[in-house]
Amino acid sequence: MHFQSGCLLKLSSLLSLQKLFSALLAVAVLAPCASYEPADAQVVKRKLPKAGFQSLMRPGPGAAGVGYSGGQTVPPGSSGVHLVPGLDRGNRASAGDWYDPGEPDLKMQWVRWEPRRMPLRVWISPGLQLPSLPFQELKSTRVNTVAQMCFSGTEPNPFSSLTQVNGWTDEMGEAVCSGIEMWKPFEQEGLFSFDFTGNPREANILVFFNDNFAGATEPGGISTGGYTCAQAIPYAKIAEALREGKNPRTPPVVMELSLGVNSTLEKLKAATAHEFGHALGIKAHSPYRDDIMHENRVVEQLSQADKNTIRRLYRSRTQWVL
Ligand SMILES: [Zn+2]
């Protein structure tokens, strides 16, 4: 039995805020959300359009079964200060903070890669776009679609039929690389390891892109910035192969990133770090806005709680593996 899971990353659109509210209100809203636009001015603007607001009044993509938490019920026109719901640790932060990384759809059981699968192989596509689908279908089909393409045929590039997102640049690929590498320091602790590969057929984790997810803007301006699909497998199912020293072929993890929502290299890097956290097995979102694994990520670096959580996950026994 495989278990399909998916996880959404959503970001509020600052541009949309400014359109929606008066300049005065927008300034008031900007203060607590300053990390949307890093002040270091090293951000390179993309030519792709930002997430628009035309779909503001449409119902959201529907959260059923997707496995994320947090209220998204902000009606259009309500105060923007509620656009990024979540808890703040503030003065209550402690060095031992962590959050439950369990898979909500598996009663919060924990899922991670098995140490004998290391190093994981990560393939970043050159801006390739998978066929656009509604959210409800992504979770149940994405992994199988990509697995079939990877595991069948003999030509070197199994994705030759896919098109590149308009405006793709090498710098975007490098930003994605940097986001993934935020998790690199844990290799020194022996938690996991990963390499980048140029061969998608051998990849455990594959990264694709789009302009925007279909139906991606919810009321309140929350837009989907990323989506990661995986199939959790009972450990017992691959235990024998691992005991025999084999590296069993299992369905890949599929990451998709919106270049419209992540409209700067800094945003793309941080969104990638969030999605790669899911790809490593942090299935649930943190309820705290301080953490990169918060559903509506506002920070751009791993927090102490993110670090503590991945350590706990990889130092635990799990029944489910990726
Ligand atoms: Zn997420």
PDB file of C-alpha atoms and ligand atoms in Angstrom:
ATOM      1  CA  MET A   1       0.000   0.000   0.000  1.00  0.00           C
ATOM      2  CA  HIS A   2       1.187   3.457  -0.784  1.00  0.00           C
ATOM      3  CA  PHE A   3      -0.151   6.554   0.824  1.00  0.00           C
ATOM      4  CA  GLN A   4      -0.526   9.697  -1.237  1.00  0.00           C
ATOM      5  CA  SER A   5       0.228  12.932   0.442  1.00  0.00           C
ATOM      6  CA  GLY A   6       0.625  16.480  -0.631  1.00  0.00           C
ATOM      7  CA  CYS A   7       1.381  19.745   1.001  1.00  0.00           C
ATOM      8  CA  LEU A   8       0.732  23.317  -0.013  1.00  0.00           C
ATOM      9  CA  LEU A   9       2.771  26.375   0.672  1.00  0.00           C
ATOM     10  CA  LYS A  10       0.819  29.563   0.476  1.00  0.00           C
ATOM     11  CA  LEU A  11       1.976  33.124   0.423  1.00  0.00           C
ATOM     12  CA  SER A  12       0.089  36.329   0.726  1.00  0.00           C
ATOM     13  CA  SER A  13       0.593  38.635  -2.198  1.00  0.00           C
ATOM     14  CA  LEU A  14       1.927  41.945  -1.034  1.00  0.00           C
ATOM     15  CA  LEU A  15       1.202  43.449  -4.416  1.00  0.00           C
ATOM     16  CA  SER A  16      -2.381  42.368  -4.057  1.00  0.00           C
ATOM     17  CA  LEU A  17      -2.581  43.984  -0.653  1.00  0.00           C
ATOM     18  CA  GLN A  18      -1.462  47.260  -2.023  1.00  0.00           C
ATOM     19  CA  LYS A  19      -4.094  47.104  -4.697  1.00  0.00           C
ATOM     20  CA  LEU A  20      -6.787  46.103  -2.296  1.00  0.00           C
ATOM     21  CA  PHE A  21      -6.277  48.519   0.534  1.00  0.00           C
ATOM     22  CA  SER A  22      -5.496  52.180   0.737  1.00  0.00           C
ATOM     23  CA  ALA A  23      -1.873  53.210   0.848  1.00  0.00           C
ATOM     24  CA  LEU A  24      -2.210  54.069   4.526  1.00  0.00           C
ATOM     25  CA  LEU A  25      -3.537  50.677   5.452  1.00  0.00           C
ATOM     26  CA  ALA A  26      -0.952  48.981   3.304  1.00  0.00           C
ATOM     27  CA  VAL A  27       1.825  50.724   5.207  1.00  0.00           C
ATOM     28  CA  ALA A  28       0.323  49.565   8.458  1.00  0.00           C
ATOM     29  CA  VAL A  29       0.222  46.020   7.139  1.00  0.00           C
ATOM     30  CA  LEU A  30       3.723  46.135   5.744  1.00  0.00           C
ATOM     31  CA  ALA A  31       5.435  46.510   9.072  1.00  0.00           C
ATOM     32  CA  PRO A  32       4.883  43.017  10.496  1.00  0.00           C
ATOM     33  CA  CYS A  33       5.346  41.412   7.088  1.00  0.00           C
ATOM     34  CA  ALA A  34       8.552  43.156   6.093  1.00  0.00           C
ATOM     35  CA  SER A  35      10.278  39.919   5.305  1.00  0.00           C
ATOM     36  CA  TYR A  36       8.180  39.582   2.171  1.00  0.00           C
ATOM     37  CA  GLU A  37      10.543  42.064   0.552  1.00  0.00           C
ATOM     38  CA  PRO A  38      14.037  41.580   1.982  1.00  0.00           C
ATOM     39  CA  ALA A  39      15.709  44.854   2.790  1.00  0.00           C
ATOM     40  CA  ASP A  40      19.113  43.805   1.485  1.00  0.00           C
ATOM     41  CA  ALA A  41      18.145  45.000  -1.995  1.00  0.00           C
ATOM     42  CA  GLN A  42      19.964  42.072  -3.574  1.00  0.00           C
ATOM     43  CA  VAL A  43      16.665  40.838  -4.934  1.00  0.00           C
ATOM     44  CA  VAL A  44      16.508  40.483  -8.692  1.00  0.00           C
ATOM     45  CA  LYS A  45      13.076  41.276 -10.049  1.00  0.00           C
ATOM     46  CA  ARG A  46      11.564  38.827 -12.482  1.00  0.00           C
ATOM     47  CA  LYS A  47       9.695  39.809 -15.601  1.00  0.00           C
ATOM     48  CA  LEU A  48       6.910  37.314 -15.008  1.00  0.00           C
ATOM     49  CA  PRO A  49       3.707  38.873 -13.737  1.00  0.00           C
ATOM     50  CA  LYS A  50       3.052  38.622 -10.044  1.00  0.00           C
ATOM     51  CA  ALA A  51       0.061  36.721  -8.791  1.00  0.00           C
ATOM     52  CA  GLY A  52      -2.941  38.724  -9.838  1.00  0.00           C
ATOM     53  CA  PHE A  53      -5.966  39.557  -7.809  1.00  0.00           C
ATOM     54  CA  GLN A  54      -8.587  38.882 -10.431  1.00  0.00           C
ATOM     55  CA  SER A  55      -9.484  35.606  -8.805  1.00  0.00           C
ATOM     56  CA  LEU A  56     -10.014  37.213  -5.403  1.00  0.00           C
ATOM     57  CA  MET A  57     -13.707  36.504  -5.355  1.00  0.00           C
ATOM     58  CA  ARG A  58     -13.490  32.939  -6.503  1.00  0.00           C
ATOM     59  CA  PRO A  59     -13.663  30.156  -3.957  1.00  0.00           C
ATOM     60  CA  GLY A  60     -10.317  28.675  -2.951  1.00  0.00           C
ATOM     61  CA  PRO A  61      -8.891  25.481  -4.400  1.00  0.00           C
ATOM     62  CA  GLY A  62     -10.364  23.412  -1.595  1.00  0.00           C
ATOM     63  CA  ALA A  63      -8.350  22.016   1.248  1.00  0.00           C
ATOM     64  CA  ALA A  64      -9.936  18.600   1.459  1.00  0.00           C
ATOM     65  CA  GLY A  65      -7.387  15.947   2.221  1.00  0.00           C
ATOM     66  CA  VAL A  66      -4.411  18.039   1.280  1.00  0.00           C
ATOM     67  CA  GLY A  67      -2.943  17.972   4.732  1.00  0.00           C
ATOM     68  CA  TYR A  68      -2.269  21.495   5.785  1.00  0.00           C
ATOM     69  CA  SER A  69      -3.453  23.448   8.727  1.00  0.00           C
ATOM     70  CA  GLY A  70      -4.338  27.006   9.501  1.00  0.00           C
ATOM     71  CA  GLY A  71      -7.427  29.092   8.899  1.00  0.00           C
ATOM     72  CA  GLN A  72      -7.820  30.518   5.415  1.00  0.00           C
ATOM     73  CA  THR A  73     -11.241  32.002   5.861  1.00  0.00           C
ATOM     74  CA  VAL A  74     -10.411  35.671   5.580  1.00  0.00           C
ATOM     75  CA  PRO A  75     -13.246  37.304   3.649  1.00  0.00           C
ATOM     76  CA  PRO A  76     -12.335  39.819   0.933  1.00  0.00           C
ATOM     77  CA  GLY A  77     -12.110  43.311   2.337  1.00  0.00           C
ATOM     78  CA  SER A  78     -11.383  42.359   5.916  1.00  0.00           C
ATOM     79  CA  SER A  79      -8.360  43.767   7.661  1.00  0.00           C
ATOM     80  CA  GLY A  80      -5.131  42.720   6.029  1.00  0.00           C
ATOM     81  CA  VAL A  81      -3.447  42.100   9.344  1.00  0.00           C
ATOM     82  CA  HIS A  82      -5.149  38.707   9.373  1.00  0.00           C
ATOM     83  CA  LEU A  83      -3.796  37.670   6.010  1.00  0.00           C
ATOM     84  CA  VAL A  84      -1.055  35.572   7.540  1.00  0.00           C
ATOM     85  CA  PRO A  85      -2.634  33.624  10.355  1.00  0.00           C
ATOM     86  CA  GLY A  86      -0.433  31.791  12.791  1.00  0.00           C
ATOM     87  CA  LEU A  87       1.204  31.884  16.188  1.00  0.00           C
ATOM     88  CA  ASP A  88       4.211  33.921  17.252  1.00  0.00           C
ATOM     89  CA  ARG A  89       6.626  32.524  19.803  1.00  0.00           C
ATOM     90  CA  GLY A  90       8.068  35.932  20.453  1.00  0.00           C
ATOM     91  CA  ASN A  91       9.504  36.104  23.953  1.00  0.00           C
ATOM     92  CA  ARG A  92       8.336  32.581  24.649  1.00  0.00           C
ATOM     93  CA  ALA A  93      10.794  31.032  22.174  1.00  0.00           C
ATOM     94  CA  SER A  94      13.098  28.486  23.745  1.00  0.00           C
ATOM     95  CA  ALA A  95      16.051  26.539  22.427  1.00  0.00           C
ATOM     96  CA  GLY A  96      14.103  23.298  22.620  1.00  0.00           C
ATOM     97  CA  ASP A  97      11.152  24.371  20.473  1.00  0.00           C
ATOM     98  CA  TRP A  98       9.943  21.944  17.837  1.00  0.00           C
ATOM     99  CA  TYR A  99       6.669  21.029  16.164  1.00  0.00           C
ATOM    100  CA  ASP A 100       5.044  17.773  15.181  1.00  0.00           C
ATOM    101  CA  PRO A 101       6.186  16.830  11.636  1.00  0.00           C
ATOM    102  CA  GLY A 102       3.660  13.991  11.326  1.00  0.00           C
ATOM    103  CA  GLU A 103       1.486  13.351   8.286  1.00  0.00           C
ATOM    104  CA  PRO A 104      -1.993  14.694   9.120  1.00  0.00           C
ATOM    105  CA  ASP A 105      -3.638  12.141   6.840  1.00  0.00           C
ATOM    106  CA  LEU A 106      -1.843   9.302   8.671  1.00  0.00           C
ATOM    107  CA  LYS A 107      -2.989  10.363  12.118  1.00  0.00           C
ATOM    108  CA  MET A 108       0.246  12.327  12.461  1.00  0.00           C
ATOM    109  CA  GLN A 109       2.499   9.296  12.101  1.00  0.00           C
ATOM    110  CA  TRP A 110       6.006  10.288  11.091  1.00  0.00           C
ATOM    111  CA  VAL A 111       7.463   9.761   7.626  1.00  0.00           C
ATOM    112  CA  ARG A 112      11.067  10.127   6.494  1.00  0.00           C
ATOM    113  CA  TRP A 113      13.720   8.715   4.216  1.00  0.00           C
ATOM    114  CA  GLU A 114      15.530   5.616   5.351  1.00  0.00           C
ATOM    115  CA  PRO A 115      19.253   6.188   6.135  1.00  0.00           C
ATOM    116  CA  ARG A 116      20.275   3.385   3.777  1.00  0.00           C
ATOM    117  CA  ARG A 117      18.803   5.307   0.836  1.00  0.00           C
ATOM    118  CA  MET A 118      21.418   8.035   1.149  1.00  0.00           C
ATOM    119  CA  PRO A 119      22.587  10.027  -0.632  1.00  0.00           C
ATOM    120  CA  LEU A 120      19.259  11.124  -2.034  1.00  0.00           C
ATOM    121  CA  ARG A 121      19.416  12.293  -5.643  1.00  0.00           C
ATOM    122  CA  VAL A 122      17.775  15.620  -6.424  1.00  0.00           C
ATOM    123  CA  TRP A 123      17.007  16.709  -9.976  1.00  0.00           C
ATOM    124  CA  ILE A 124      16.072  20.327 -10.664  1.00  0.00           C
ATOM    125  CA  SER A 125      14.374  20.617 -14.030  1.00  0.00           C
ATOM    126  CA  PRO A 126      15.368  23.546 -16.265  1.00  0.00           C
ATOM    127  CA  GLY A 127      12.083  25.337 -15.580  1.00  0.00           C
ATOM    128  CA  LEU A 128       9.912  22.513 -16.872  1.00  0.00           C
ATOM    129  CA  GLN A 129       6.172  22.585 -16.334  1.00  0.00           C
ATOM    130  CA  LEU A 130       4.060  19.515 -15.677  1.00  0.00           C
ATOM    131  CA  PRO A 131       0.549  19.448 -17.155  1.00  0.00           C
ATOM    132  CA  SER A 132      -1.657  21.898 -15.245  1.00  0.00           C
ATOM    133  CA  LEU A 133      -4.248  20.201 -13.043  1.00  0.00           C
ATOM    134  CA  PRO A 134      -6.687  21.244 -10.321  1.00  0.00           C
ATOM    135  CA  PHE A 135      -5.362  20.757  -6.801  1.00  0.00           C
ATOM    136  CA  GLN A 136      -7.728  17.929  -6.026  1.00  0.00           C
ATOM    137  CA  GLU A 137      -6.101  15.879  -8.763  1.00  0.00           C
ATOM    138  CA  LEU A 138      -2.478  16.742  -8.047  1.00  0.00           C
ATOM    139  CA  LYS A 139      -2.277  14.777  -4.845  1.00  0.00           C
ATOM    140  CA  SER A 140      -3.547  11.532  -6.321  1.00  0.00           C
ATOM    141  CA  THR A 141      -1.861  11.684  -9.730  1.00  0.00           C
ATOM    142  CA  ARG A 142       1.369  13.705  -9.679  1.00  0.00           C
ATOM    143  CA  VAL A 143       3.712  11.073  -8.293  1.00  0.00           C
ATOM    144  CA  ASN A 144       2.402   8.350 -10.583  1.00  0.00           C
ATOM    145  CA  THR A 145       2.621  10.583 -13.642  1.00  0.00           C
ATOM    146  CA  VAL A 146       6.244  11.502 -12.984  1.00  0.00           C
ATOM    147  CA  ALA A 147       7.172   7.939 -11.978  1.00  0.00           C
ATOM    148  CA  GLN A 148       5.761   6.569 -15.220  1.00  0.00           C
ATOM    149  CA  MET A 149       7.747   9.082 -17.236  1.00  0.00           C
ATOM    150  CA  CYS A 150      10.944   8.364 -15.291  1.00  0.00           C
ATOM    151  CA  PHE A 151      10.663   4.594 -15.187  1.00  0.00           C
ATOM    152  CA  SER A 152       9.605   3.972 -18.791  1.00  0.00           C
ATOM    153  CA  GLY A 153      11.315   4.559 -22.128  1.00  0.00           C
ATOM    154  CA  THR A 154      15.014   4.588 -22.843  1.00  0.00           C
ATOM    155  CA  GLU A 155      15.760   8.069 -24.164  1.00  0.00           C
ATOM    156  CA  PRO A 156      18.011  10.129 -21.858  1.00  0.00           C
ATOM    157  CA  ASN A 157      15.402  12.816 -21.231  1.00  0.00           C
ATOM    158  CA  PRO A 158      12.044  11.422 -20.125  1.00  0.00           C
ATOM    159  CA  PHE A 159      10.581  14.938 -19.989  1.00  0.00           C
ATOM    160  CA  SER A 160      11.204  16.025 -23.574  1.00  0.00           C
ATOM    161  CA  SER A 161       7.463  16.594 -24.031  1.00  0.00           C
ATOM    162  CA  LEU A 162       7.318  19.249 -21.286  1.00  0.00           C
ATOM    163  CA  THR A 163       7.658  22.952 -21.980  1.00  0.00           C
ATOM    164  CA  GLN A 164       9.772  25.475 -20.125  1.00  0.00           C
ATOM    165  CA  VAL A 165       8.061  28.192 -18.099  1.00  0.00           C
ATOM    166  CA  ASN A 166       8.211  31.515 -19.886  1.00  0.00           C
ATOM    167  CA  GLY A 167      11.051  33.694 -18.602  1.00  0.00           C
ATOM    168  CA  TRP A 168      13.074  30.904 -16.992  1.00  0.00           C
ATOM    169  CA  THR A 169      16.673  31.842 -16.160  1.00  0.00           C
ATOM    170  CA  ASP A 170      19.674  29.936 -14.847  1.00  0.00           C
ATOM    171  CA  GLU A 171      19.615  32.205 -11.782  1.00  0.00           C
ATOM    172  CA  MET A 172      16.260  30.706 -10.825  1.00  0.00           C
ATOM    173  CA  GLY A 173      17.796  27.249 -10.906  1.00  0.00           C
ATOM    174  CA  GLU A 174      20.593  28.493  -8.693  1.00  0.00           C
ATOM    175  CA  ALA A 175      18.103  30.011  -6.247  1.00  0.00           C
ATOM    176  CA  VAL A 176      16.327  26.661  -6.023  1.00  0.00           C
ATOM    177  CA  CYS A 177      19.671  24.981  -5.442  1.00  0.00           C
ATOM    178  CA  SER A 178      20.439  27.427  -2.627  1.00  0.00           C
ATOM    179  CA  GLY A 179      17.052  26.810  -1.015  1.00  0.00           C
ATOM    180  CA  ILE A 180      17.638  23.067  -0.987  1.00  0.00           C
ATOM    181  CA  GLU A 181      21.143  23.547   0.370  1.00  0.00           C
ATOM    182  CA  MET A 182      19.742  25.257   3.470  1.00  0.00           C
ATOM    183  CA  TRP A 183      19.228  21.674   4.652  1.00  0.00           C
ATOM    184  CA  LYS A 184      22.808  20.652   3.824  1.00  0.00           C
ATOM    185  CA  PRO A 185      24.336  21.317   7.286  1.00  0.00           C
ATOM    186  CA  PHE A 186      22.415  18.348   8.714  1.00  0.00           C
ATOM    187  CA  GLU A 187      24.583  16.009   6.663  1.00  0.00           C
ATOM    188  CA  GLN A 188      27.368  16.699   9.140  1.00  0.00           C
ATOM    189  CA  GLU A 189      25.080  15.442  11.904  1.00  0.00           C
ATOM    190  CA  GLY A 190      24.471  12.223  10.003  1.00  0.00           C
ATOM    191  CA  LEU A 191      20.748  12.793   9.572  1.00  0.00           C
ATOM    192  CA  PHE A 192      20.597  12.440   5.789  1.00  0.00           C
ATOM    193  CA  SER A 193      22.592  13.393   2.709  1.00  0.00           C
ATOM    194  CA  PHE A 194      21.747  14.444  -0.814  1.00  0.00           C
ATOM    195  CA  ASP A 195      23.396  15.229  -4.131  1.00  0.00           C
ATOM    196  CA  PHE A 196      22.191  16.964  -7.249  1.00  0.00           C
ATOM    197  CA  THR A 197      21.958  14.812 -10.343  1.00  0.00           C
ATOM    198  CA  GLY A 198      21.673  15.619 -14.018  1.00  0.00           C
ATOM    199  CA  ASN A 199      19.776  12.394 -14.644  1.00  0.00           C
ATOM    200  CA  PRO A 200      16.083  12.565 -13.751  1.00  0.00           C
ATOM    201  CA  ARG A 201      15.727   8.811 -14.130  1.00  0.00           C
ATOM    202  CA  GLU A 202      17.823   8.204 -11.018  1.00  0.00           C
ATOM    203  CA  ALA A 203      16.339  11.049  -8.961  1.00  0.00           C
ATOM    204  CA  ASN A 204      14.494  10.554  -5.672  1.00  0.00           C
ATOM    205  CA  ILE A 205      13.234  14.131  -5.625  1.00  0.00           C
ATOM    206  CA  LEU A 206      12.324  16.065  -8.781  1.00  0.00           C
ATOM    207  CA  VAL A 207      11.605  19.783  -9.009  1.00  0.00           C
ATOM    208  CA  PHE A 208       9.236  21.350 -11.560  1.00  0.00           C
ATOM    209  CA  PHE A 209       7.813  24.828 -12.023  1.00  0.00           C
ATOM    210  CA  ASN A 210       4.787  26.766 -13.193  1.00  0.00           C
ATOM    211  CA  ASP A 211       3.713  30.376 -13.629  1.00  0.00           C
ATOM    212  CA  ASN A 212       0.921  29.929 -11.118  1.00  0.00           C
ATOM    213  CA  PHE A 213      -1.016  26.969  -9.791  1.00  0.00           C
ATOM    214  CA  ALA A 214      -4.460  26.576 -11.300  1.00  0.00           C
ATOM    215  CA  GLY A 215      -7.000  28.304  -9.051  1.00  0.00           C
ATOM    216  CA  ALA A 216      -4.192  29.356  -6.744  1.00  0.00           C
ATOM    217  CA  THR A 217      -5.555  32.514  -5.163  1.00  0.00           C
ATOM    218  CA  GLU A 218      -7.890  32.211  -2.217  1.00  0.00           C
ATOM    219  CA  PRO A 219     -10.008  34.927  -0.672  1.00  0.00           C
ATOM    220  CA  GLY A 220      -7.698  37.209   1.264  1.00  0.00           C
ATOM    221  CA  GLY A 221      -4.946  37.098  -1.323  1.00  0.00           C
ATOM    222  CA  ILE A 222      -3.373  33.842  -0.149  1.00  0.00           C
ATOM    223  CA  SER A 223      -1.619  32.342  -3.144  1.00  0.00           C
ATOM    224  CA  THR A 224      -0.059  28.947  -3.512  1.00  0.00           C
ATOM    225  CA  GLY A 225       3.691  29.165  -3.865  1.00  0.00           C
ATOM    226  CA  GLY A 226       4.614  25.503  -3.867  1.00  0.00           C
ATOM    227  CA  TYR A 227       3.306  21.973  -3.753  1.00  0.00           C
ATOM    228  CA  THR A 228       5.068  18.750  -2.861  1.00  0.00           C
ATOM    229  CA  CYS A 229       3.577  15.334  -3.572  1.00  0.00           C
ATOM    230  CA  ALA A 230       4.868  12.082  -2.132  1.00  0.00           C
ATOM    231  CA  GLN A 231       3.846   8.500  -1.515  1.00  0.00           C
ATOM    232  CA  ALA A 232       4.564   7.180   1.942  1.00  0.00           C
ATOM    233  CA  ILE A 233       5.416   3.487   1.994  1.00  0.00           C
ATOM    234  CA  PRO A 234       5.272   1.165   4.991  1.00  0.00           C
ATOM    235  CA  TYR A 235       8.830   0.541   6.114  1.00  0.00           C
ATOM    236  CA  ALA A 236       8.144  -3.189   6.257  1.00  0.00           C
ATOM    237  CA  LYS A 237       7.542  -3.220   2.540  1.00  0.00           C
ATOM    238  CA  ILE A 238      11.119  -2.291   1.662  1.00  0.00           C
ATOM    239  CA  ALA A 239      12.856  -3.588   4.783  1.00  0.00           C
ATOM    240  CA  GLU A 240      14.025  -6.830   3.201  1.00  0.00           C
ATOM    241  CA  ALA A 241      15.596  -5.103   0.216  1.00  0.00           C
ATOM    242  CA  LEU A 242      17.364  -2.677   2.529  1.00  0.00           C
ATOM    243  CA  ARG A 243      18.640  -5.519   4.724  1.00  0.00           C
ATOM    244  CA  GLU A 244      20.116  -7.105   1.607  1.00  0.00           C
ATOM    245  CA  GLY A 245      21.926  -3.891   0.819  1.00  0.00           C
ATOM    246  CA  LYS A 246      19.731  -3.038  -2.151  1.00  0.00           C
ATOM    247  CA  ASN A 247      18.480   0.439  -2.921  1.00  0.00           C
ATOM    248  CA  PRO A 248      14.877  -0.302  -3.837  1.00  0.00           C
ATOM    249  CA  ARG A 249      13.218   1.887  -6.433  1.00  0.00           C
ATOM    250  CA  THR A 250      10.343   3.787  -4.846  1.00  0.00           C
ATOM    251  CA  PRO A 251       8.067   6.474  -6.264  1.00  0.00           C
ATOM    252  CA  PRO A 252       9.778   9.862  -6.470  1.00  0.00           C
ATOM    253  CA  VAL A 253       8.839  12.933  -4.494  1.00  0.00           C
ATOM    254  CA  VAL A 254       7.587  15.679  -6.827  1.00  0.00           C
ATOM    255  CA  MET A 255       8.064  19.350  -5.945  1.00  0.00           C
ATOM    256  CA  GLU A 256       6.424  22.155  -7.909  1.00  0.00           C
ATOM    257  CA  LEU A 257       7.138  25.854  -7.432  1.00  0.00           C
ATOM    258  CA  SER A 258       5.193  28.861  -8.686  1.00  0.00           C
ATOM    259  CA  LEU A 259       7.442  31.433 -10.331  1.00  0.00           C
ATOM    260  CA  GLY A 260       4.553  33.891 -10.363  1.00  0.00           C
ATOM    261  CA  VAL A 261       4.073  33.829  -6.599  1.00  0.00           C
ATOM    262  CA  ASN A 262       7.795  33.458  -5.866  1.00  0.00           C
ATOM    263  CA  SER A 263       8.515  36.449  -8.018  1.00  0.00           C
ATOM    264  CA  THR A 264      12.005  37.208  -6.723  1.00  0.00           C
ATOM    265  CA  LEU A 265      15.028  34.956  -6.349  1.00  0.00           C
ATOM    266  CA  GLU A 266      14.885  35.390  -2.557  1.00  0.00           C
ATOM    267  CA  LYS A 267      11.262  34.277  -2.439  1.00  0.00           C
ATOM    268  CA  LEU A 268      12.007  31.356  -4.719  1.00  0.00           C
ATOM    269  CA  LYS A 269      14.898  30.272  -2.527  1.00  0.00           C
ATOM    270  CA  ALA A 270      12.841  30.405   0.665  1.00  0.00           C
ATOM    271  CA  ALA A 271       9.845  28.670  -0.921  1.00  0.00           C
ATOM    272  CA  THR A 272      12.169  25.932  -2.126  1.00  0.00           C
ATOM    273  CA  ALA A 273      13.554  25.475   1.379  1.00  0.00           C
ATOM    274  CA  HIS A 274       9.981  25.058   2.656  1.00  0.00           C
ATOM    275  CA  GLU A 275       9.048  22.517  -0.013  1.00  0.00           C
ATOM    276  CA  PHE A 276      12.275  20.580   0.468  1.00  0.00           C
ATOM    277  CA  GLY A 277      11.380  20.320   4.147  1.00  0.00           C
ATOM    278  CA  HIS A 278       8.255  18.470   2.998  1.00  0.00           C
ATOM    279  CA  ALA A 279      10.344  16.359   0.621  1.00  0.00           C
ATOM    280  CA  LEU A 280      12.541  15.328   3.549  1.00  0.00           C
ATOM    281  CA  GLY A 281       9.485  14.252   5.528  1.00  0.00           C
ATOM    282  CA  ILE A 282       8.222  17.230   7.529  1.00  0.00           C
ATOM    283  CA  LYS A 283       4.631  16.610   6.499  1.00  0.00           C
ATOM    284  CA  ALA A 284       2.671  18.878   8.812  1.00  0.00           C
ATOM    285  CA  HIS A 285       3.057  22.628   8.894  1.00  0.00           C
ATOM    286  CA  SER A 286       4.343  24.423  11.939  1.00  0.00           C
ATOM    287  CA  PRO A 287       1.658  26.526  13.631  1.00  0.00           C
ATOM    288  CA  TYR A 288       4.295  29.210  14.261  1.00  0.00           C
ATOM    289  CA  ARG A 289       5.070  31.983  11.809  1.00  0.00           C
ATOM    290  CA  ASP A 290       8.667  31.971  13.064  1.00  0.00           C
ATOM    291  CA  ASP A 291       9.305  28.719  11.189  1.00  0.00           C
ATOM    292  CA  ILE A 292      10.042  28.126   7.532  1.00  0.00           C
ATOM    293  CA  MET A 293       7.558  25.247   7.657  1.00  0.00           C
ATOM    294  CA  HIS A 294       4.643  27.519   8.524  1.00  0.00           C
ATOM    295  CA  GLU A 295       1.878  27.153   5.975  1.00  0.00           C
ATOM    296  CA  ASN A 296       2.035  30.814   4.987  1.00  0.00           C
ATOM    297  CA  ARG A 297       5.783  31.073   5.210  1.00  0.00           C
ATOM    298  CA  VAL A 298       7.059  34.549   6.015  1.00  0.00           C
ATOM    299  CA  VAL A 299      10.617  33.794   7.200  1.00  0.00           C
ATOM    300  CA  GLU A 300      13.437  32.990   4.807  1.00  0.00           C
ATOM    301  CA  GLN A 301      15.765  30.910   6.971  1.00  0.00           C
ATOM    302  CA  LEU A 302      15.360  27.742   9.012  1.00  0.00           C
ATOM    303  CA  SER A 303      14.411  28.539  12.592  1.00  0.00           C
ATOM    304  CA  GLN A 304      15.733  26.764  15.660  1.00  0.00           C
ATOM    305  CA  ALA A 305      12.430  24.891  15.800  1.00  0.00           C
ATOM    306  CA  ASP A 306      12.793  23.797  12.151  1.00  0.00           C
ATOM    307  CA  LYS A 307      16.249  22.453  12.989  1.00  0.00           C
ATOM    308  CA  ASN A 308      15.087  20.713  16.151  1.00  0.00           C
ATOM    309  CA  THR A 309      12.165  19.178  14.282  1.00  0.00           C
ATOM    310  CA  ILE A 310      14.199  17.639  11.458  1.00  0.00           C
ATOM    311  CA  ARG A 311      16.635  16.258  14.053  1.00  0.00           C
ATOM    312  CA  ARG A 312      13.816  14.635  16.003  1.00  0.00           C
ATOM    313  CA  LEU A 313      12.323  13.198  12.835  1.00  0.00           C
ATOM    314  CA  TYR A 314      15.552  11.614  11.629  1.00  0.00           C
ATOM    315  CA  ARG A 315      16.544  10.317  15.053  1.00  0.00           C
ATOM    316  CA  SER A 316      13.204   8.547  15.451  1.00  0.00           C
ATOM    317  CA  ARG A 317      11.983   5.166  14.332  1.00  0.00           C
ATOM    318  CA  THR A 318       9.251   5.476  11.726  1.00  0.00           C
ATOM    319  CA  GLN A 319       6.765   3.038  10.259  1.00  0.00           C
ATOM    320  CA  TRP A 320       6.515   5.004   7.037  1.00  0.00           C
ATOM    321  CA  VAL A 321       9.275   5.891   4.630  1.00  0.00           C
ATOM    322  CA  LEU A 322       9.609   7.804   1.393  1.00  0.00           C
TER     323      LEU A 322
HETATM  324 ZN    ZN B   1       3.905  23.428   2.946  1.00  0.00          ZN
END
